[in-house]
Structures are given as C-alpha cells and as structure tokens.
Coordinates of C-alpha atoms in Angstrom, one line a residue:
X1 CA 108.1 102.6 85.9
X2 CA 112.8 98.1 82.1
X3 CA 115.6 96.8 82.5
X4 CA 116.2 96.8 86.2
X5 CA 119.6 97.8 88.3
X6 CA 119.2 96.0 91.2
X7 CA 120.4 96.9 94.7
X8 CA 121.0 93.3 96.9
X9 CA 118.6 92.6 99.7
X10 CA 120.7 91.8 103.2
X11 CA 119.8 88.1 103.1
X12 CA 117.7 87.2 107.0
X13 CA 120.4 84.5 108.2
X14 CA 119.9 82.7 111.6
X15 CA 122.1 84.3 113.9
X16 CA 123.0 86.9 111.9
X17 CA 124.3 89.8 114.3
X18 CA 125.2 92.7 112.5
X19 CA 125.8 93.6 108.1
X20 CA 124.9 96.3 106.4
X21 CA 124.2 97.1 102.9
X22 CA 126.9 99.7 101.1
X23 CA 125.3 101.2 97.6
X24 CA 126.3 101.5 94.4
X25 CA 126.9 104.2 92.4
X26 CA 128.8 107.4 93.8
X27 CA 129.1 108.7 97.1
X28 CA 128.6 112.2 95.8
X29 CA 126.4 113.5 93.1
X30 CA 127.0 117.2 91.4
X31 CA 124.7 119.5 92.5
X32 CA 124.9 120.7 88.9
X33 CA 123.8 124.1 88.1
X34 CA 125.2 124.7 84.6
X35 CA 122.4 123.6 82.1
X36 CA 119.4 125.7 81.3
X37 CA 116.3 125.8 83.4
X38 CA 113.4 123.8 82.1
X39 CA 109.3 124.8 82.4
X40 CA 107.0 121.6 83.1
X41 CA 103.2 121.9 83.6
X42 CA 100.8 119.1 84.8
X43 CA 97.4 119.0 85.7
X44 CA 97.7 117.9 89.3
X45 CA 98.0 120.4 92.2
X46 CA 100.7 119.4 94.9
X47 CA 98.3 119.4 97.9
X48 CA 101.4 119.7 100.5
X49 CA 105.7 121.1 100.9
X50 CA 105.3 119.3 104.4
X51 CA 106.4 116.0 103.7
X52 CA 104.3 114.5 107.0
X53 CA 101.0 115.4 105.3
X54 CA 101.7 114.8 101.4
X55 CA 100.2 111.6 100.1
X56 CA 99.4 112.6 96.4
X57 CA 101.7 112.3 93.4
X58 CA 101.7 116.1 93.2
X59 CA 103.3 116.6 96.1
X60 CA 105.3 113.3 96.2
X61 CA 107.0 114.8 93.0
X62 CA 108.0 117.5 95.2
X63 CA 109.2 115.8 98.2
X64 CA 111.3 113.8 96.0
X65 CA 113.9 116.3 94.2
X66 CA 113.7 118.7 97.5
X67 CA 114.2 116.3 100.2
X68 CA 116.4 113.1 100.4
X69 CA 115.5 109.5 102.4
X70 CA 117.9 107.3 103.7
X71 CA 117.3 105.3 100.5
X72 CA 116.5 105.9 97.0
X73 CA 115.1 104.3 94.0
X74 CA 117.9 104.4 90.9
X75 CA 116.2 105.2 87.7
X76 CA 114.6 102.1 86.5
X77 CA 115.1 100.0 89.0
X78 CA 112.5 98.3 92.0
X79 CA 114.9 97.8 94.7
X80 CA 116.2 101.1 96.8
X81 CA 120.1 102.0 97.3
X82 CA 121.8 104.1 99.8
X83 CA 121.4 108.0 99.3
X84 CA 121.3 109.7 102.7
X85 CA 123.0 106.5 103.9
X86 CA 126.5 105.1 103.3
X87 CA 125.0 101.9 104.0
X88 CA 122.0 100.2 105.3
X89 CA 120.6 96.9 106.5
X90 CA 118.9 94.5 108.6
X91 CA 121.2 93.8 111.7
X92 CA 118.6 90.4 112.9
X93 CA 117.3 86.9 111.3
X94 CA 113.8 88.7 111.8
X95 CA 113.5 92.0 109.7
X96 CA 112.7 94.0 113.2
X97 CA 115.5 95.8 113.5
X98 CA 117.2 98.2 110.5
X99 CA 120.2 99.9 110.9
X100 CA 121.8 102.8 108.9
X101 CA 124.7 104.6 109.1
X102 CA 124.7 108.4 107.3
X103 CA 127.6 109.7 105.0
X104 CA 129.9 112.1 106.0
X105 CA 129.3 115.8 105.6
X106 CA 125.5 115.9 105.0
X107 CA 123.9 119.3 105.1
X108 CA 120.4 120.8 104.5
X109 CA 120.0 123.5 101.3
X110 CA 120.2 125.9 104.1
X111 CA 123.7 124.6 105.2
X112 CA 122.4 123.4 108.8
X113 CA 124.1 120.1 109.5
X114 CA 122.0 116.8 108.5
X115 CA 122.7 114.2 111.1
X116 CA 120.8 111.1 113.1
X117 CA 118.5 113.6 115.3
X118 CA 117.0 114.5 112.1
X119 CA 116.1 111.2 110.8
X120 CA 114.8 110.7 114.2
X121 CA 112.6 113.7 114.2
X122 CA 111.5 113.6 110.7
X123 CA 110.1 110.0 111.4
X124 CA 108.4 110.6 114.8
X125 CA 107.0 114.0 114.0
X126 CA 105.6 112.4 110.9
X127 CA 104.0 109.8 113.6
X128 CA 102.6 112.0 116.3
X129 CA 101.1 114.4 113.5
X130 CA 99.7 111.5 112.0
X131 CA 97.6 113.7 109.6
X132 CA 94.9 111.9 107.8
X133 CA 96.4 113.0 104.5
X134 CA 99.6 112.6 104.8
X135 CA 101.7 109.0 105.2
X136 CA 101.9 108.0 108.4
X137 CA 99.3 105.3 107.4
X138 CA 103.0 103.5 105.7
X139 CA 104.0 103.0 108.8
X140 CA 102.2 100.8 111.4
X141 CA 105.1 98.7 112.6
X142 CA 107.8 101.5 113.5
X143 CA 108.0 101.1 117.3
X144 CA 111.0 103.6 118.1
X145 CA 114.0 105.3 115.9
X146 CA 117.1 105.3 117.8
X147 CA 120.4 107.4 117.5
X148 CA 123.6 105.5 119.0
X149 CA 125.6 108.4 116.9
X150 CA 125.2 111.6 115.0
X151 CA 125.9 109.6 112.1
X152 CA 123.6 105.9 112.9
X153 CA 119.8 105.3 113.3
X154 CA 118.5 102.1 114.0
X155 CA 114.8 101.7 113.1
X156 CA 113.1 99.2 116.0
X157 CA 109.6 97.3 114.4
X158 CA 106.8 96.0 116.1
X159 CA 106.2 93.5 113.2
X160 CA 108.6 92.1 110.6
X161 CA 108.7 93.8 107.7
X162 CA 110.8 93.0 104.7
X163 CA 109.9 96.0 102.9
X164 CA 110.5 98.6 105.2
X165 CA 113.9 99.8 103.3
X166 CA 111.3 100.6 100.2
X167 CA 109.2 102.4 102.5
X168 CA 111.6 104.7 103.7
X169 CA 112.8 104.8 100.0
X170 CA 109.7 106.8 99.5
X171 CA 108.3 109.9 99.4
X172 CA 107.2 108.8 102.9
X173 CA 110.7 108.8 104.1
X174 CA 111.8 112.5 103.3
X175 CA 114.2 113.9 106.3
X176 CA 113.3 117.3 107.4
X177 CA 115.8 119.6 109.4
X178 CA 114.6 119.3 113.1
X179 CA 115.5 123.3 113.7
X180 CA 113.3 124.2 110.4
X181 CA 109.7 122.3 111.5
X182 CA 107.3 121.8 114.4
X183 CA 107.3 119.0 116.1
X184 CA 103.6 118.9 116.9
X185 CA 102.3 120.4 113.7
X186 CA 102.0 121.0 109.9
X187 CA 104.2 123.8 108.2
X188 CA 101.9 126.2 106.8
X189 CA 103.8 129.1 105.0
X190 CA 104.6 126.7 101.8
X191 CA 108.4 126.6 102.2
X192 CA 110.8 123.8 102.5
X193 CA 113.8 122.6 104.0
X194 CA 115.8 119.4 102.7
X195 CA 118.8 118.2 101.4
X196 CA 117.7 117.4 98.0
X197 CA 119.0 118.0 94.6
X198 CA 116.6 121.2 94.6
X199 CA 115.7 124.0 96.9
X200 CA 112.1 124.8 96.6
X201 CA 113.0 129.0 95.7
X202 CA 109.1 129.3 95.7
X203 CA 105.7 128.0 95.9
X204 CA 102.0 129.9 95.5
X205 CA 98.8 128.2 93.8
X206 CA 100.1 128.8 89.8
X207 CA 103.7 127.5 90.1
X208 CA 106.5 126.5 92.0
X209 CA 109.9 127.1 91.3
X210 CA 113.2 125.1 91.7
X211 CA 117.1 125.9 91.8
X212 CA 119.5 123.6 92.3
X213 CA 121.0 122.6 95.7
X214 CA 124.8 123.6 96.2
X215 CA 124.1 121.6 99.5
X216 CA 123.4 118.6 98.0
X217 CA 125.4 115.0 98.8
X218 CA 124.2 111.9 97.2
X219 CA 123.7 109.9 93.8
X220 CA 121.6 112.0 91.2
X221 CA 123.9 114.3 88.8
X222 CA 121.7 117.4 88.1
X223 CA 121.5 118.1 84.5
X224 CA 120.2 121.7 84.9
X225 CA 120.2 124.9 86.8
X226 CA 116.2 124.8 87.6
X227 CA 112.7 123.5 87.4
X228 CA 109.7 125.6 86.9
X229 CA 106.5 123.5 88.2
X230 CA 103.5 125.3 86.6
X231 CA 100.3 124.1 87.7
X232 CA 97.1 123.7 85.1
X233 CA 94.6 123.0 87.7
X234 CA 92.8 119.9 85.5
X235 CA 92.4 122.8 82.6
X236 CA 93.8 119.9 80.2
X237 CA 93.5 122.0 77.4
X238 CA 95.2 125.1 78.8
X239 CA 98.3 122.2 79.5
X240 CA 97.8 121.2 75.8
X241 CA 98.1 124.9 74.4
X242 CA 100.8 125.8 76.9
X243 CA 103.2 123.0 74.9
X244 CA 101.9 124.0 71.9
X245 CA 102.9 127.9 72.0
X246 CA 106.2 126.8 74.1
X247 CA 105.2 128.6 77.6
X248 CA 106.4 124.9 78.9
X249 CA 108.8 122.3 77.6
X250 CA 107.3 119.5 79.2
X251 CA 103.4 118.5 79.7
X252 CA 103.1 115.5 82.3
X253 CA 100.1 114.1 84.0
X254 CA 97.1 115.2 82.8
X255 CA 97.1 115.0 78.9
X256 CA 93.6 112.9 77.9
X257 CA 94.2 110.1 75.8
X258 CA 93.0 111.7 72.6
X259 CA 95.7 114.1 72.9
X260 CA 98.4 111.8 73.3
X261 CA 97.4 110.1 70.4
X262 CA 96.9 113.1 68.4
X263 CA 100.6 114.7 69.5
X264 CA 102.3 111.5 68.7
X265 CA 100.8 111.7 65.0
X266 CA 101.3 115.5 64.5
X267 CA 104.4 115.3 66.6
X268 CA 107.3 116.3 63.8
X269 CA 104.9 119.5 62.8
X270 CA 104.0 120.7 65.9
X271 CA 107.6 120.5 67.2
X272 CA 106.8 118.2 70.2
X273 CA 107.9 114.5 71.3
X274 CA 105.7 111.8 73.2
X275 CA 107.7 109.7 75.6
X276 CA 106.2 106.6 76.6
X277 CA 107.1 104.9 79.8
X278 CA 106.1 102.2 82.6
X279 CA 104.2 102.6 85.3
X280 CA 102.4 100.5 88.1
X281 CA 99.1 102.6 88.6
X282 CA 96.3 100.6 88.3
X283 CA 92.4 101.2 88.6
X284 CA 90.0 99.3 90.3
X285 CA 86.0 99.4 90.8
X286 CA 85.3 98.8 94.3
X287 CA 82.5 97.0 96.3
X288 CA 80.9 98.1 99.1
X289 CA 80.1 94.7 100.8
X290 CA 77.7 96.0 102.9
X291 CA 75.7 97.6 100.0
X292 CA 72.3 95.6 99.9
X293 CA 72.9 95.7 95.9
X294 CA 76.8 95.5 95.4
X295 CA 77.1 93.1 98.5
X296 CA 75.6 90.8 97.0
X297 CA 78.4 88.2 95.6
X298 CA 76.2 87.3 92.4
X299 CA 76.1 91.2 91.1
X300 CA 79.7 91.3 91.3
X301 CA 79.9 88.2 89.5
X302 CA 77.9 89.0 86.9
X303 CA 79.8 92.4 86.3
X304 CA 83.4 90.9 86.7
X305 CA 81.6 88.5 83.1
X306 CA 80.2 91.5 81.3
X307 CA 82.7 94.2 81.7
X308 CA 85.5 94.5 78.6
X309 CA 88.4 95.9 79.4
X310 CA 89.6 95.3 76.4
X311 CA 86.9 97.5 74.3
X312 CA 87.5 100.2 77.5
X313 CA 91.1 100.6 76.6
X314 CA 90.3 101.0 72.7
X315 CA 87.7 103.2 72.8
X316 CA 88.1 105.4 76.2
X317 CA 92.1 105.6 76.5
X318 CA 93.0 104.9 73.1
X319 CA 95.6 102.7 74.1
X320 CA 97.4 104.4 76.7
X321 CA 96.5 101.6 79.5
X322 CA 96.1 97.9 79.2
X323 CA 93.7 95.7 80.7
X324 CA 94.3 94.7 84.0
X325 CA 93.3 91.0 85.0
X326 CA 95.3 91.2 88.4
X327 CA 95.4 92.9 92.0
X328 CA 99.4 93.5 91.5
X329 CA 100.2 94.8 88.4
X330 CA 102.2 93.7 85.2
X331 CA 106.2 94.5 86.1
X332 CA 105.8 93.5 89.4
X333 CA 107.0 90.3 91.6
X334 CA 104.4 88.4 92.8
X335 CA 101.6 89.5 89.9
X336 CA 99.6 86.8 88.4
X337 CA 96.2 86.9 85.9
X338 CA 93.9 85.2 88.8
X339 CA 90.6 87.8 87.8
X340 CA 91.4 86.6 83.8
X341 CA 91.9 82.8 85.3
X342 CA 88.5 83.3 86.9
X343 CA 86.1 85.6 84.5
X344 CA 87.7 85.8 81.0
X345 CA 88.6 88.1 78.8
X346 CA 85.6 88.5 76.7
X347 CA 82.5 89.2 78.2
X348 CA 79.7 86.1 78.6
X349 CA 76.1 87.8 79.1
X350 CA 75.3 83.5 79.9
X351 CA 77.9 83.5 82.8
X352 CA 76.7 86.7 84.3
X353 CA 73.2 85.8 84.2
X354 CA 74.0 81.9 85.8
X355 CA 75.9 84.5 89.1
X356 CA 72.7 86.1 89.0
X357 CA 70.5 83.2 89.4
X358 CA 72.5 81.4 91.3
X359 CA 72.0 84.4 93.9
X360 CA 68.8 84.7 93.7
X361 CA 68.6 87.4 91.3
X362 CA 65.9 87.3 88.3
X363 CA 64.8 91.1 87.8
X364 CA 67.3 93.6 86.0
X365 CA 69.6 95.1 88.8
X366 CA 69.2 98.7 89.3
X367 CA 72.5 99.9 90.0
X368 CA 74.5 103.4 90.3
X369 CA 78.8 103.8 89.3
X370 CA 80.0 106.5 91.5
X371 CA 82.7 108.6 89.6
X372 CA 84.9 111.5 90.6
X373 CA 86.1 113.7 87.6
X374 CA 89.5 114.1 87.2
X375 CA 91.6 112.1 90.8
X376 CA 92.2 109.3 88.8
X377 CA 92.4 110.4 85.5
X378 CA 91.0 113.0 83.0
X379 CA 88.8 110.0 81.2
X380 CA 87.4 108.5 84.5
X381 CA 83.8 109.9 84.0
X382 CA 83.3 108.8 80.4
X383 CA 84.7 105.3 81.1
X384 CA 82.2 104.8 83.6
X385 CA 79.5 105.6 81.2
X386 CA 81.1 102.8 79.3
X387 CA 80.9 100.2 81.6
X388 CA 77.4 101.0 82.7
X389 CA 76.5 100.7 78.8
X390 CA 78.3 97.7 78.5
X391 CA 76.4 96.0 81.6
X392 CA 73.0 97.7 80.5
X393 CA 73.7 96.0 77.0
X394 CA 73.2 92.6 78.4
X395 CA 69.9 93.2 79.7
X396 CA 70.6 92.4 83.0
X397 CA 71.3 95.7 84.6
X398 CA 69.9 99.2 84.6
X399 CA 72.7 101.1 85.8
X400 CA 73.6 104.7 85.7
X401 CA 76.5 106.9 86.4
X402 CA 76.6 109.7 89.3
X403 CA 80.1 112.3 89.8
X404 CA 81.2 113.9 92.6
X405 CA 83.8 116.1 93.4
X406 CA 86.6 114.5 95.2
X407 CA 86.1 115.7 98.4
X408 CA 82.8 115.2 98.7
X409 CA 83.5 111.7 96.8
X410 CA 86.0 110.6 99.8
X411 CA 83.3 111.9 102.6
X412 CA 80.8 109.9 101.1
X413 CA 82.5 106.8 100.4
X414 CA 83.5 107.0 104.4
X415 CA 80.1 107.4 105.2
X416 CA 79.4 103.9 103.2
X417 CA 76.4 105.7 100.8
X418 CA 78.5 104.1 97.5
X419 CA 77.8 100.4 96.4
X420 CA 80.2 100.9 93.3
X421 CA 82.9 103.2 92.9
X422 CA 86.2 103.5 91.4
X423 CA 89.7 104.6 92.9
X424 CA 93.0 105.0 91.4
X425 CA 96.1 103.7 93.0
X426 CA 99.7 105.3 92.7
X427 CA 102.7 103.5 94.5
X428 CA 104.4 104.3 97.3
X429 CA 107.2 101.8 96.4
X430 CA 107.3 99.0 93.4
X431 CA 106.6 95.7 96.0
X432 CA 103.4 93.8 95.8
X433 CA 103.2 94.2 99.5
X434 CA 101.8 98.0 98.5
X435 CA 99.0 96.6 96.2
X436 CA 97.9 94.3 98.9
X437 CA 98.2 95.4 102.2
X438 CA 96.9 98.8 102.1
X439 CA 93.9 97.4 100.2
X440 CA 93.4 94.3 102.0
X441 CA 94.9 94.6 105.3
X442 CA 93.7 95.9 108.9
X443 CA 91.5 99.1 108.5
X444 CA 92.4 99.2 104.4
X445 CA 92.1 102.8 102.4
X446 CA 88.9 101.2 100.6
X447 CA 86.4 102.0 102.8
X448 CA 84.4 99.3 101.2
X449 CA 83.9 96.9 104.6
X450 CA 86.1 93.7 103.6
X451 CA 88.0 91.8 105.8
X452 CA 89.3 88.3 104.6
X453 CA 90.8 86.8 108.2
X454 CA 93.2 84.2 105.8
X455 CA 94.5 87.8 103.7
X456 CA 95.0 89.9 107.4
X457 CA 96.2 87.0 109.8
X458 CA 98.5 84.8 107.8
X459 CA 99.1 86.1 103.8
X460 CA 99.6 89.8 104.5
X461 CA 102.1 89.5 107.6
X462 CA 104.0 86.7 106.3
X463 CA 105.0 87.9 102.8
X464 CA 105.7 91.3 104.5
X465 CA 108.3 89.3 106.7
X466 CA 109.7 87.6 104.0
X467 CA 113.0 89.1 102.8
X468 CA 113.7 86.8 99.5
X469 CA 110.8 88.6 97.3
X470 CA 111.1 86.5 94.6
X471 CA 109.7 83.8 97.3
X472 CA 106.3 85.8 98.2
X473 CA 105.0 84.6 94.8
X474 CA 102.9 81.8 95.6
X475 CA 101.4 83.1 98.8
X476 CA 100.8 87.0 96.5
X477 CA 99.4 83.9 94.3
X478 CA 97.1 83.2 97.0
X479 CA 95.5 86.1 98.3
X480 CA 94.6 87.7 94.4
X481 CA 92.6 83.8 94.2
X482 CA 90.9 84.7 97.4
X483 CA 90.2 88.7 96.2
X484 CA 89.0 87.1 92.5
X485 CA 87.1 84.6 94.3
X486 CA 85.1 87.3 96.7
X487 CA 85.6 90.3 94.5
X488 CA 85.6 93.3 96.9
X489 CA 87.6 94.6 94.1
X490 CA 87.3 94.5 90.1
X491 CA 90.5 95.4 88.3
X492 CA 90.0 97.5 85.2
X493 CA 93.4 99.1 83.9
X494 CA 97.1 99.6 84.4
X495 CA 98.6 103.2 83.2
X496 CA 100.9 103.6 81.0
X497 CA 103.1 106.8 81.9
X498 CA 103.0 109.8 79.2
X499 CA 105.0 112.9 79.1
X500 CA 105.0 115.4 75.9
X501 CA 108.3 117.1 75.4
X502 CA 109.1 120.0 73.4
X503 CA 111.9 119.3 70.9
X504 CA 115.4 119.9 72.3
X505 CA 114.3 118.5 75.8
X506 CA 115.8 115.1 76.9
X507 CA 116.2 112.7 79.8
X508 CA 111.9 112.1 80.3
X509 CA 112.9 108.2 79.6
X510 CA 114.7 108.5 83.1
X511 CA 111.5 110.2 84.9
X512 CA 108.9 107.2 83.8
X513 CA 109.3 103.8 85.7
X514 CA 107.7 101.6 88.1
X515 CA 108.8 103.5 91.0
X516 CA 106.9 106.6 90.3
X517 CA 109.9 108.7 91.2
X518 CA 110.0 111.6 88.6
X519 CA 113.7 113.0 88.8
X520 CA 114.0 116.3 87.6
X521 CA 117.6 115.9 87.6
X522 CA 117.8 114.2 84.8
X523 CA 115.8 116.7 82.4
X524 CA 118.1 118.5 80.5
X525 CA 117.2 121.4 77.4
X526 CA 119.2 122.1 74.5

C-alpha cells in the first residue's frame, strides 16, 4: 500500500530535552489547476465531510485530499513526514510529549488563516464529540493539546506512544478551521473546510465534486484541475458499465473479482487498464468467546485445521487476495506466519477432529457464519458459503450461512447473538500497533469478549512505547503466538488493491500502497 521512502524516527535518548524532525521533500506543493479533470466511481458511500465522525475508507478518501494533518504519508512509504508541519518530534526520552511547529503562511481553501488554535480545536472537538463513528477511538492517550505560539502545538499523552506521529498522519488527524465548525457537534449541511489540495465544490448522495485548492501549502503537486467522486451505491455492475461506456475514467473499490480478471484479459479491446497495487486490509472470522458453541477452544481448533485459504483465494477472489496466516499483515514490521506455524496450510480433517475430542466434542457441530453483504467486500457472502462447505465436507460440522445488513450486523454483534462472524479491517496507519491494539487491547472493536491480561498489560503498551519499530518484532512475535494459540480470531485473507483505468489516465500506481491514502493529486488524464 514497495519500495519505501522513509522519514527518520526522533530516536527516545535519555535526557533528551528538545529535537524536532524537519521533512523532506518541498516546503510548498503547486496547487496545480492546469490538467483536465478526471471522473472516478467506487462502490462505497463516504458516510461523513466531518472529519470527527468519519471512520470508513469512503470518507477517509475524502478527508485526505480536502483536509491536511500535521503529518503525511509520501506515496509508498510507511513512515509519516511533515505537511502542515515544518517539523515535528518527540521533545522527551518517553514518547509523552510531541511537539510541532507549523509552516509559515498556512491558510484554509477559504483563505482564513491556519494556525496552532486550529490544531488545537480540531483535536479536542474531535474528543468531546467523541462520536461512535467517527475516530476518536485512535486516541485514548491524548491528555491535552497546547499552543505556546500561533505557529507550535505540543501534544501531552497520558501513556507513551511511539506511534502517535502516524496517528495524526491519518485521516484521524485532519485540521478543521475553528471559525468554520461547532465545537460541541457534527456538521450537518455536507460542506467542508480544510487546507487540502482540494476544496470539496459539492457533495449530495450521487457524487461529490472536487476543484483544486489555490490555498493550498504543503508537499503533494496536483496533476489536475478536479475530481469527480461518483458514487455506485454497491451497484457493482452499474460501476463496471460506467468504465465501460466512459461516464468515469477510473473504477476503484468495489469491482468483484471476476471482473478484474475479466478486464485484465479484455483490457486492450475494451480500452481500459488494471493497476494492481499493495494494500494491508486483511479479513478475519471472529469468535465470540462467550458463544456456548464458538467458545469452545476445540471448535475453533478444528476450524483454524479444515479451512483452505488457499482454495478460497482461487475459487472466490480469483486471485486478487492471498492467504493470510498472520494477525499483522505481509509488508508490515512486526508480521510473522504464527496461525501457518500452528494449523498448516492444507486442511487435516484428523487434526480437527483430535481438537474436537480433546474438548469433549463427538457429535457434528451445528454451527451458523454470520455475513454482511458488501462492508467488507462484494464476495464476502459467497466466501462464507465456502468455508461452511469446506467444514461441512469433513463431516464434522453442520454449518450454515445467515447475512445481514450492516447495520443490523454491527447491533447484533453488540448485542453478543453472533458465535462466528467475519469483519474487514482497513488501516488507519501502516504500524502493527493498528492490527493489534484495536483488536486486542482494552474495550477492542471486536465485540467478541476476549481479553488476554499478558496482550493488554505488558505486549500492547510496551511496543506502543517503543520508538525503534524494527525492535517491536519479537514482542508483535509474541502476542500473534498467544492470539494463534487462543484463537479469538481466524485470519483468512489480505487484499490486494485494484483500480481499472480508462486508457489515457495515469498516476493510479501512486494511489495503491500500504498506507491506504488514495491521492487524487497524482491522477492525471491525457
């Protein structure tokens, strides 16, 4: 989500009193304005403009081009570099207290000043909102934001926290204009005020429309004069025919597999490209260890044997995923195979049936897969009709599929009436930390009642103080032994990222990496 440009980490020294990070790359980017607009379409709605309630890729993609964070994620790269910020760091041998000092001359697309009090506001309106769909759940250690200057905020933590600069790189960390938003409460007329490369123009339930931002001071160089953001609503094949008969020149998120594959072999007489990226989504089944089937350690033993990933990749995604035998995915520091170490590869209907036994398990295990249609992927109901005929084919289950809609999905799963379900997990930021703590840590986004006191006391907090990353491997090692061990969690896949491009349309490449940052700068049209 490659090669990977990497921004230095301010090393924790004892007795360290003060050092900030300065960027790479150039002070000011060009708001750009000259190339021709370009027409994308994905299936995904964005759910939110506000940038304290987002917490979906839809509406991550647009806080991304329309507002800035102090820090930003350079195309192909994992580790964030100043963009709101001339420079940045940790000023204390702890990780508790983050300073960073703004560039000169910042202003919001509608030309009000961008200065400290914003930062400040942005962050603790995001807080007191604290709106269950949005992503103030990122940020649990943030004690107070101060503002010395107009021009410096210093960030004081409750906790240590290493990976606090690729928090705020986020989506998560988008600065609003304090004279533009409520302090108290959501906006609700779908407009938007940042300093981004884009100004949102418009926004209604079919499209929304970008132009670039003459306003705009940082490190992206805009490569056209506009994006239009048409929305498909899950209709995967209205997206599909929309490329097709040129009403868009990109399709993104949302393609099924079968179409990918069928636009990659037609691809030089339809007219169209398929670029192929990275990409740190996963997909896991989870456990509901208080289910009085699923909590039982010798059913999810015996499915973590039968299941083939493998066979699911083939036949469901046609080879746009791979098989994922790990908590933290491929591409990222600290991921190991610890779910292939402990089950296999291939599935063994002996091994599953010795868990079963061995918990006191002899009659066929009646079991439902909950599914939700389309949230984490257009295939996600028909490859959990695969794995329940792959565990049904051993003779040792009877299980069945159910689908919800995804809210009523979410509801239910909160009210704990799921043993088995699957969820979907998009990045906030490409660190192990966020395909472990939100999962596994205090009051995790599962809902599935586990709580490992080794993971939440001593693994969690420890690698999230630890500013060397490389040197969170062997406790990240650690806790995916303990989660393979006690399986509140069965990893199936990791996404590969797909966009289908009319021909004369370039820079995609630049929009599909491990950070999950899709820049619309860099999309230019011939």
């Amino acid at each position: 989500m490659n090669m990977r440009n990497q921004w230095p980490v301010l090393p924790l020294v004892a007795g360290l009193a003060s050092g900030l990070l300065t960027g790479c790359g150039s002070e000011t980017g060009d708001s750009g304005g000259t190339g021709s607009s370009v027409v994308m379409g994905m299936s995904d709605d964005v759910l939110a403009t506000d940038p304290a309630s987002g917490y979906d890729p839809g509406s991550w993609l647009l806080f991304n081009n329309v507002f800035q964070s102090l820090l930003s994620f350079p195309k192909g790269a994992t580790e964030p570099q100043p963009e709101l910020a001339k420079q940045c760091g940790f000023t204390d041998s702890r990780a508790m207290v983050y300073k960073c000092e703004l560039k000169d001359g910042l202003k919001f697309s509608n030309g009000d000043a961008l200065t400290s009090a914003d930062v400040k506001f942005s962050f603790d309106r995001m807080l007191k909102i604290n709106d269950p769909a949005g992503p103030a759940i990122m940020f649990p250690m943030l004690d107070k934001v101060e503002t010395p200057d107009a021009k410096t905020a210093v960030f004081r933590l409750k906790v240590p926290d290493a990976t606090f600069p690729s928090k705020i790189a986020s989506g998560a960390g988008s600065i609003v204009d304090h004279s533009q938003y409520d302090a108290n409460g959501l906006r609700t007329d779908h407009q938007a005020v940042g300093s981004g490369p884009y100004k949102l123009e418009s926004f209604d339930k079919d499209q929304a429309v970008f132009s670039a931002n003459g306003n705009y001071r940082g490190t992206a160089k805009v490569k056209n004069s506009g994006v239009t953001l048409k929305f498909f609503h899950g209709d995967r094949t209205a997206l599909k025919q929309a490329l097709l008969d040129g009403g868009i020149d990109i399709a993104y998120r949302g393609l099924t597999a079968a179409d990918i594959a069928q636009l990659d072999e037609q691809a030089d007489s339809k007219g169209v490209d398929v670029i192929e990226g990275s990409s740190a989504e996963v997909q896991h089944l989870v456990f509901n260890m208080k289910d009085p089937v699923a909590g039982k350690l010798g059913v999810r033993k015996a499915m973590a044997y039968l299941i083939d990933r493998d066979a699911l990749i083939k036949d469901v995604y046609q080879g746009t995923a791979t098989a994922l035998y790990s908590i933290i995915p491929a591409g990222i520091t600290g991921h190991n195979t610890a779910f292939f170490d402990s089950y296999g590869a291939r599935p063994s209907r002996e091994k599953a049936a010795a868990a079963l036994r061995a918990d006191g398990i002899t009659g066929k295990v009646k079991l439902t897969l909950w599914s939700t249609p389309s949230r984490y992927g257009p295939a996600t109901d028909e490859e959990l009709k695969a794995i329940a005929g792959q565990l049904n084919a051993s003779g040792l289950f009877d299980a069945d599929v159910q689908s919800v809609a995804y809210g009523q999905y979410e509801k239910d799963i909160a009210a704990g009436k799921y043993g088995v379900y699957v969820k979907g997990w998009v990045p906030d930021y490409p660190d192990a930390d966020n395909f472990t703590a939100p999962f596994f840590g205090k009051g995790n986004v599962l809902g599935n009642n586990y709580s490992n006191r080794t993971i939440v006391k001593s693994l969690i907090p420890g690698t999230a103080a630890q500013s060397d990353r490389a040197a969170t491997d062997k406790d990240f090692g650690k806790l995916q032994d303990i989660v393979a061990a006690e399986l509140p969690v069965l990893p199936v896949w990791q996404a590969k990222q797909y966009a289908v491009v009319r021909d004369g349309v370039y820079g995609l490449e630049y929009c599909l990496d491990a950070s999950t940052v899709f820049r619309f700068w860099e999309l230019s049209k011939s």
